[in-house]
Coordinates of C-alpha atoms in Angstrom, one line a residue:
M1 CA 13.8 18.7 7.4
S2 CA 10.2 18.5 8.6
D3 CA 8.5 19.1 5.3
S4 CA 10.0 16.2 3.9
W5 CA 8.4 13.0 3.0
T6 CA 10.4 9.7 3.5
T7 CA 10.3 6.4 1.0
I8 CA 8.2 3.9 2.6
E9 CA 8.0 0.2 2.3
S10 CA 5.6 -1.5 -0.2
D11 CA 4.0 -3.8 2.4
P12 CA 0.3 -4.3 3.0
G13 CA 0.8 -4.4 7.1
V14 CA 2.7 -1.3 6.6
F15 CA -0.2 0.5 3.5
T16 CA -3.2 -1.1 6.1
E17 CA -1.8 1.0 9.2
L18 CA -1.6 4.4 7.0
I19 CA -4.9 3.8 6.1
E20 CA -6.0 3.2 9.3
S21 CA -4.0 6.4 11.1
F22 CA -6.0 8.6 8.5
G23 CA -9.2 7.3 10.7
T24 CA -10.7 5.4 7.6
K25 CA -11.9 2.5 8.8
G26 CA -13.5 -1.0 7.1
V27 CA -11.0 -1.6 4.4
Q28 CA -7.2 -3.6 4.7
V29 CA -4.5 -4.0 1.7
E30 CA -3.3 -7.3 0.7
E31 CA -0.4 -8.4 -1.4
I32 CA -1.7 -10.2 -5.0
Y33 CA 0.8 -12.7 -6.4
S34 CA -0.6 -13.5 -8.9
L35 CA -3.1 -12.2 -11.5
D36 CA -5.4 -15.3 -12.7
K37 CA -9.4 -15.3 -11.4
D38 CA -9.4 -17.2 -8.4
T39 CA -6.5 -15.1 -6.7
L40 CA -8.5 -12.0 -7.5
A41 CA -12.0 -13.5 -6.3
S42 CA -10.1 -14.8 -3.2
V43 CA -9.9 -11.0 -1.9
A44 CA -13.1 -9.5 -3.3
P45 CA -14.8 -7.0 -2.8
V46 CA -11.4 -5.3 -4.4
Y47 CA -11.5 -0.9 -4.1
G48 CA -8.4 -1.0 -6.3
L49 CA -5.0 -1.8 -7.1
I50 CA -1.6 -0.1 -6.2
F51 CA 1.2 -1.1 -8.7
L52 CA 4.9 -0.9 -7.8
F53 CA 7.5 -0.3 -10.7
K54 CA 10.5 0.7 -11.4
W55 CA 10.1 4.1 -13.0
N56 CA 12.1 4.7 -16.3
Q57 CA 11.9 8.3 -17.2
D58 CA 13.4 7.7 -20.6
H59 CA 10.1 6.0 -21.6
K60 CA 7.5 7.9 -23.4
D61 CA 3.7 7.3 -22.7
R62 CA 2.0 9.0 -25.2
R63 CA -1.6 8.2 -24.1
E64 CA -4.1 11.3 -23.7
V65 CA -5.6 12.0 -20.2
D66 CA -9.2 12.9 -19.9
H67 CA -10.3 15.3 -17.2
S68 CA -13.9 14.7 -18.4
N69 CA -15.3 13.5 -15.3
P70 CA -15.4 15.8 -12.0
N71 CA -16.1 13.0 -10.0
V72 CA -12.5 11.6 -10.4
F73 CA -10.3 13.0 -7.4
F74 CA -7.1 13.5 -9.2
A75 CA -3.7 15.0 -7.9
S76 CA -0.4 15.6 -9.4
Q77 CA 2.5 14.7 -7.4
V78 CA 4.3 17.6 -6.7
V79 CA 7.1 15.8 -3.5
N80 CA 9.3 13.2 -3.6
N81 CA 8.6 10.1 -2.3
A82 CA 5.0 11.0 -2.1
C83 CA 3.8 8.7 -4.6
A84 CA 3.1 5.5 -2.1
T85 CA 0.5 7.7 0.3
Q86 CA -0.8 9.1 -3.4
A87 CA -2.0 5.6 -4.8
L88 CA -4.0 5.1 -1.0
L89 CA -5.5 8.4 -1.3
S90 CA -6.5 8.1 -5.0
I91 CA -8.9 5.2 -4.6
L92 CA -10.0 5.9 -1.0
L93 CA -10.9 9.3 -2.7
N94 CA -12.6 7.7 -5.7
R95 CA -15.1 5.0 -3.9
P96 CA -17.6 6.4 -2.1
E97 CA -18.9 4.0 -0.4
V98 CA -15.5 3.3 1.9
D99 CA -16.0 5.3 5.4
L100 CA -13.3 7.3 5.1
G101 CA -13.4 9.3 8.3
E102 CA -13.5 13.0 9.3
D103 CA -9.8 13.8 8.7
L104 CA -10.3 12.7 5.0
N105 CA -14.2 13.6 4.0
T106 CA -13.2 16.7 5.4
F107 CA -9.5 17.0 3.1
K108 CA -11.9 16.0 -0.1
Q109 CA -14.9 18.1 0.7
F110 CA -12.2 20.7 1.0
T111 CA -10.2 20.1 -2.6
K112 CA -13.1 18.8 -4.6
D113 CA -13.4 22.0 -6.8
F114 CA -8.9 22.1 -6.6
A115 CA -6.9 22.2 -9.6
P116 CA -4.7 18.9 -9.7
D117 CA -2.0 20.6 -8.8
M118 CA -3.3 22.5 -6.4
K119 CA -4.4 19.0 -4.9
G120 CA -1.4 17.2 -5.2
L121 CA 0.1 20.8 -3.2
A122 CA -2.8 19.9 -0.5
I123 CA -1.9 16.7 0.0
S124 CA 2.1 17.7 0.7
N125 CA 0.7 20.0 3.2
C126 CA -1.7 18.4 5.5
E127 CA 0.1 17.7 8.6
S128 CA -2.2 15.1 9.4
I129 CA -1.3 13.0 6.1
R130 CA 2.3 13.7 6.4
N131 CA 2.9 12.9 10.0
A132 CA 1.4 9.5 9.0
H133 CA 3.2 8.6 6.1
N134 CA 6.5 9.6 7.7
S135 CA 5.4 7.8 11.1
F136 CA 7.2 4.9 9.0
S137 CA 10.2 6.6 8.2
R138 CA 13.4 4.4 9.2
P139 CA 15.9 6.2 11.8
E140 CA 19.4 7.5 11.0
P141 CA 22.1 8.1 12.3
F142 CA 23.2 11.4 11.1
A143 CA 21.5 13.9 9.5
V144 CA 23.4 14.4 6.1
E145 CA 22.5 15.7 2.6
D146 CA 21.9 12.7 0.3
S147 CA 23.3 13.6 -3.1
K148 CA 22.7 9.7 -4.6
S149 CA 18.6 10.3 -5.0
S150 CA 20.3 12.5 -7.7
K151 CA 22.1 10.0 -9.7
P152 CA 20.1 8.6 -12.4
S153 CA 22.0 5.3 -12.1
Q154 CA 20.0 4.8 -8.8
D155 CA 16.7 2.7 -9.1
V156 CA 13.5 5.0 -8.6
Y157 CA 10.5 3.0 -8.1
H158 CA 6.7 4.8 -8.2
F159 CA 3.2 3.5 -7.0
I160 CA 0.1 3.9 -9.6
S161 CA -3.4 3.1 -8.9
Y162 CA -5.8 1.4 -11.1
V163 CA -10.1 1.8 -10.1
P164 CA -12.9 2.2 -11.3
I165 CA -15.2 5.0 -11.3
D166 CA -18.4 5.2 -13.0
G167 CA -18.6 2.6 -15.1
K168 CA -15.1 3.4 -16.7
L169 CA -11.4 1.8 -15.3
W170 CA -9.2 4.7 -14.3
E171 CA -5.2 5.1 -14.3
L172 CA -4.5 7.2 -12.0
D173 CA -0.5 8.3 -11.7
G174 CA 0.9 11.6 -10.1
L175 CA 3.4 12.6 -12.5
K176 CA 0.8 12.4 -15.3
A177 CA -0.5 16.0 -16.1
G178 CA -3.8 13.5 -15.2
P179 CA -5.9 10.6 -15.3
I180 CA -5.7 7.9 -18.0
N181 CA -9.3 6.2 -19.2
L182 CA -9.2 2.4 -19.7
G183 CA -12.3 2.6 -21.4
E184 CA -15.8 1.1 -20.4
C185 CA -15.8 -1.6 -17.7
T186 CA -18.6 -2.7 -14.1
D187 CA -17.8 -2.9 -10.6
E188 CA -18.0 -7.1 -12.0
N189 CA -15.3 -7.2 -14.7
W190 CA -12.7 -4.2 -14.0
L191 CA -10.5 -6.8 -12.8
D192 CA -10.3 -8.5 -16.1
K193 CA -10.2 -5.2 -17.6
V194 CA -7.3 -4.4 -16.0
C195 CA -5.0 -7.4 -15.7
P196 CA -4.1 -7.0 -20.0
V197 CA -3.4 -3.6 -19.0
I198 CA -0.7 -4.5 -16.1
M199 CA 0.8 -6.9 -18.0
K200 CA 1.3 -4.9 -20.9
R201 CA 3.3 -2.7 -18.3
I202 CA 5.1 -5.0 -17.1
E203 CA 6.2 -6.7 -20.7
Q204 CA 7.7 -3.2 -21.2
Y205 CA 10.8 -4.6 -18.9
S206 CA 13.4 -7.3 -19.8
Q207 CA 12.6 -10.8 -18.7
S208 CA 15.8 -10.2 -16.0
E209 CA 13.3 -7.7 -14.3
I210 CA 11.4 -9.4 -11.3
R211 CA 10.6 -6.6 -9.5
F212 CA 7.2 -5.5 -9.5
N213 CA 4.3 -5.5 -6.6
L214 CA 1.2 -5.3 -6.7
L215 CA -1.6 -4.3 -3.4
A216 CA -5.6 -4.7 -3.6
L217 CA -7.6 -2.3 -1.7
I218 CA -9.9 -4.9 -0.1
K219 CA -12.7 -4.8 2.5
N220 CA -11.9 -5.4 5.9
K221 CA -11.7 -9.8 6.3
M222 CA -12.1 -9.6 9.6
D223 CA -15.6 -7.4 8.8
L224 CA -16.4 -9.8 6.3
Y225 CA -16.2 -12.7 8.0
R226 CA -18.4 -11.5 11.4
T227 CA -21.1 -10.1 9.5
R228 CA -21.5 -13.5 7.9
I229 CA -21.0 -15.5 11.0
A230 CA -24.1 -13.4 12.2
E231 CA -25.9 -14.5 9.3
L232 CA -25.9 -17.7 9.8
E233 CA -26.2 -17.7 13.8
A234 CA -29.6 -15.9 13.0
A235 CA -30.7 -18.7 10.3
R236 CA -29.6 -21.2 12.4
G237 CA -31.5 -20.0 15.5
G238 CA -34.7 -18.5 13.8
D239 CA -35.1 -21.2 11.4
Q240 CA -36.4 -24.5 13.1
S241 CA -36.6 -26.9 10.3
A242 CA -33.2 -25.2 8.2
M243 CA -31.5 -26.1 11.2
E244 CA -32.9 -30.1 11.1
V245 CA -32.3 -30.8 7.7
D246 CA -28.5 -28.6 7.5
G247 CA -27.6 -27.5 10.6
G248 CA -24.2 -29.5 10.6
G249 CA -23.4 -27.4 7.5
L250 CA -24.0 -24.0 9.3
D251 CA -22.0 -25.7 11.9
E252 CA -19.0 -26.2 9.8
E253 CA -19.7 -23.1 7.7
I254 CA -19.2 -21.2 10.8
A255 CA -16.4 -23.1 12.5
E256 CA -14.4 -22.4 9.2
L257 CA -15.3 -18.5 9.4
R258 CA -14.0 -18.2 13.1
Q259 CA -11.2 -20.2 12.1
R260 CA -10.3 -17.3 9.4
V261 CA -11.7 -14.9 11.9
A262 CA -8.6 -16.3 14.0
Q263 CA -6.2 -16.4 11.0
E264 CA -6.4 -12.3 10.3
E265 CA -6.5 -11.8 14.1
E266 CA -2.6 -13.4 14.1
K267 CA -2.4 -12.0 11.0
R268 CA -2.7 -8.3 12.1
A269 CA -0.6 -9.7 15.4
R270 CA 2.2 -9.7 13.1
W271 CA 1.5 -6.9 11.2
R272 CA 2.1 -4.6 14.5
D273 CA 4.7 -6.0 15.4
E274 CA 6.3 -5.5 11.7
N275 CA 5.3 -2.2 12.3
I276 CA 6.7 -1.5 15.9
R277 CA 10.1 -2.9 14.8
R278 CA 10.4 -0.7 11.4
K279 CA 9.8 2.7 13.9
H280 CA 12.0 1.4 16.5
N281 CA 15.4 3.6 16.8
Y282 CA 17.9 1.2 17.3
I283 CA 20.9 3.4 16.5
P284 CA 21.4 3.7 20.7
F285 CA 21.5 0.3 21.1
L286 CA 23.8 -0.1 18.6
F287 CA 25.8 3.1 19.7
N288 CA 26.0 1.3 23.2
F289 CA 26.5 -2.1 22.1
L290 CA 29.5 -0.9 20.0
R291 CA 30.8 1.4 22.6
I292 CA 31.1 -2.0 25.0
L293 CA 33.2 -3.9 22.5
A294 CA 35.5 -1.3 22.1
E295 CA 35.4 -0.7 26.5
K296 CA 36.5 -4.6 26.3
K297 CA 39.1 -4.5 23.2
Q298 CA 36.9 -6.7 21.3
L299 CA 35.7 -4.4 18.6
K300 CA 39.0 -4.3 16.3
A301 CA 39.2 -7.9 16.5
L302 CA 35.6 -8.4 15.0
I303 CA 36.4 -5.3 12.9
E304 CA 39.4 -7.2 11.2
K305 CA 37.5 -10.5 10.8
A306 CA 34.3 -9.2 9.1
Q307 CA 37.2 -7.6 6.7
E308 CA 38.7 -10.8 6.2
L309 CA 35.5 -12.4 5.6
Q310 CA 34.6 -9.8 3.2
S311 CA 38.0 -9.6 1.0
S312 CA 37.3 -13.6 0.8
S313 CA 34.4 -13.6 0.1

């Protein structure tokens, strides 16, 4: 269906390319493996966090929602599978220092006075946002109705966002009736405030549940490194006395920053390759490969061998 939304992988390379396809500049997504201060400081500045967890429909959240701040962009999730993109938008549209690009700027202005359900409907009906999201859909060999999605036994995962806005920390979950005010914070301490909130949510699950994922929306690292290199090179060239005293230290820092730029470029190239493989349709190749095996009378023997291995395992 052209109006449907696909599930997409919780991956920093996927989310970064998705953001760039919106036309947004100067930001990227990094995966966070620990909530300790050193890890979070290493990716600063952080614009917001996206948390992925297994959704439990039986869990009752009795926290009150807070609609008191009109500057908080909050959209209800009105279609299935859109929560990944909505989690990204919940951060992007609430951080005025981010260069959103023409499309998202227009969308933000158009929807600023909408109610949450109308904002969610606007997202679901925005062709450019939906197409960017669905560009990561996996090709399927057959178009069939999937009834499994309605089975209660199937695990369902959900994305939510945490973002500081106007001196307060907010939890933005499109399945809630509104934003949740988590208390006072500053741009300097909001990460300290959000860590216990995330840990408390994790502790609601059994010790065997390890399927959580935390992503940080941060400033583009290559932009940061290149800006710092330009500053150091200007200082090295413009202040001869500083050059004589600490020229070696400047050279070492510039060399280290250039190495970090190279590492980021290598990571971006790897992300591009991975995303190409995610999007590529391998199905015609597989069908042709199976046809060739069948023509050579090899397919039946391979199937039987695979069945034997499966039954013995």
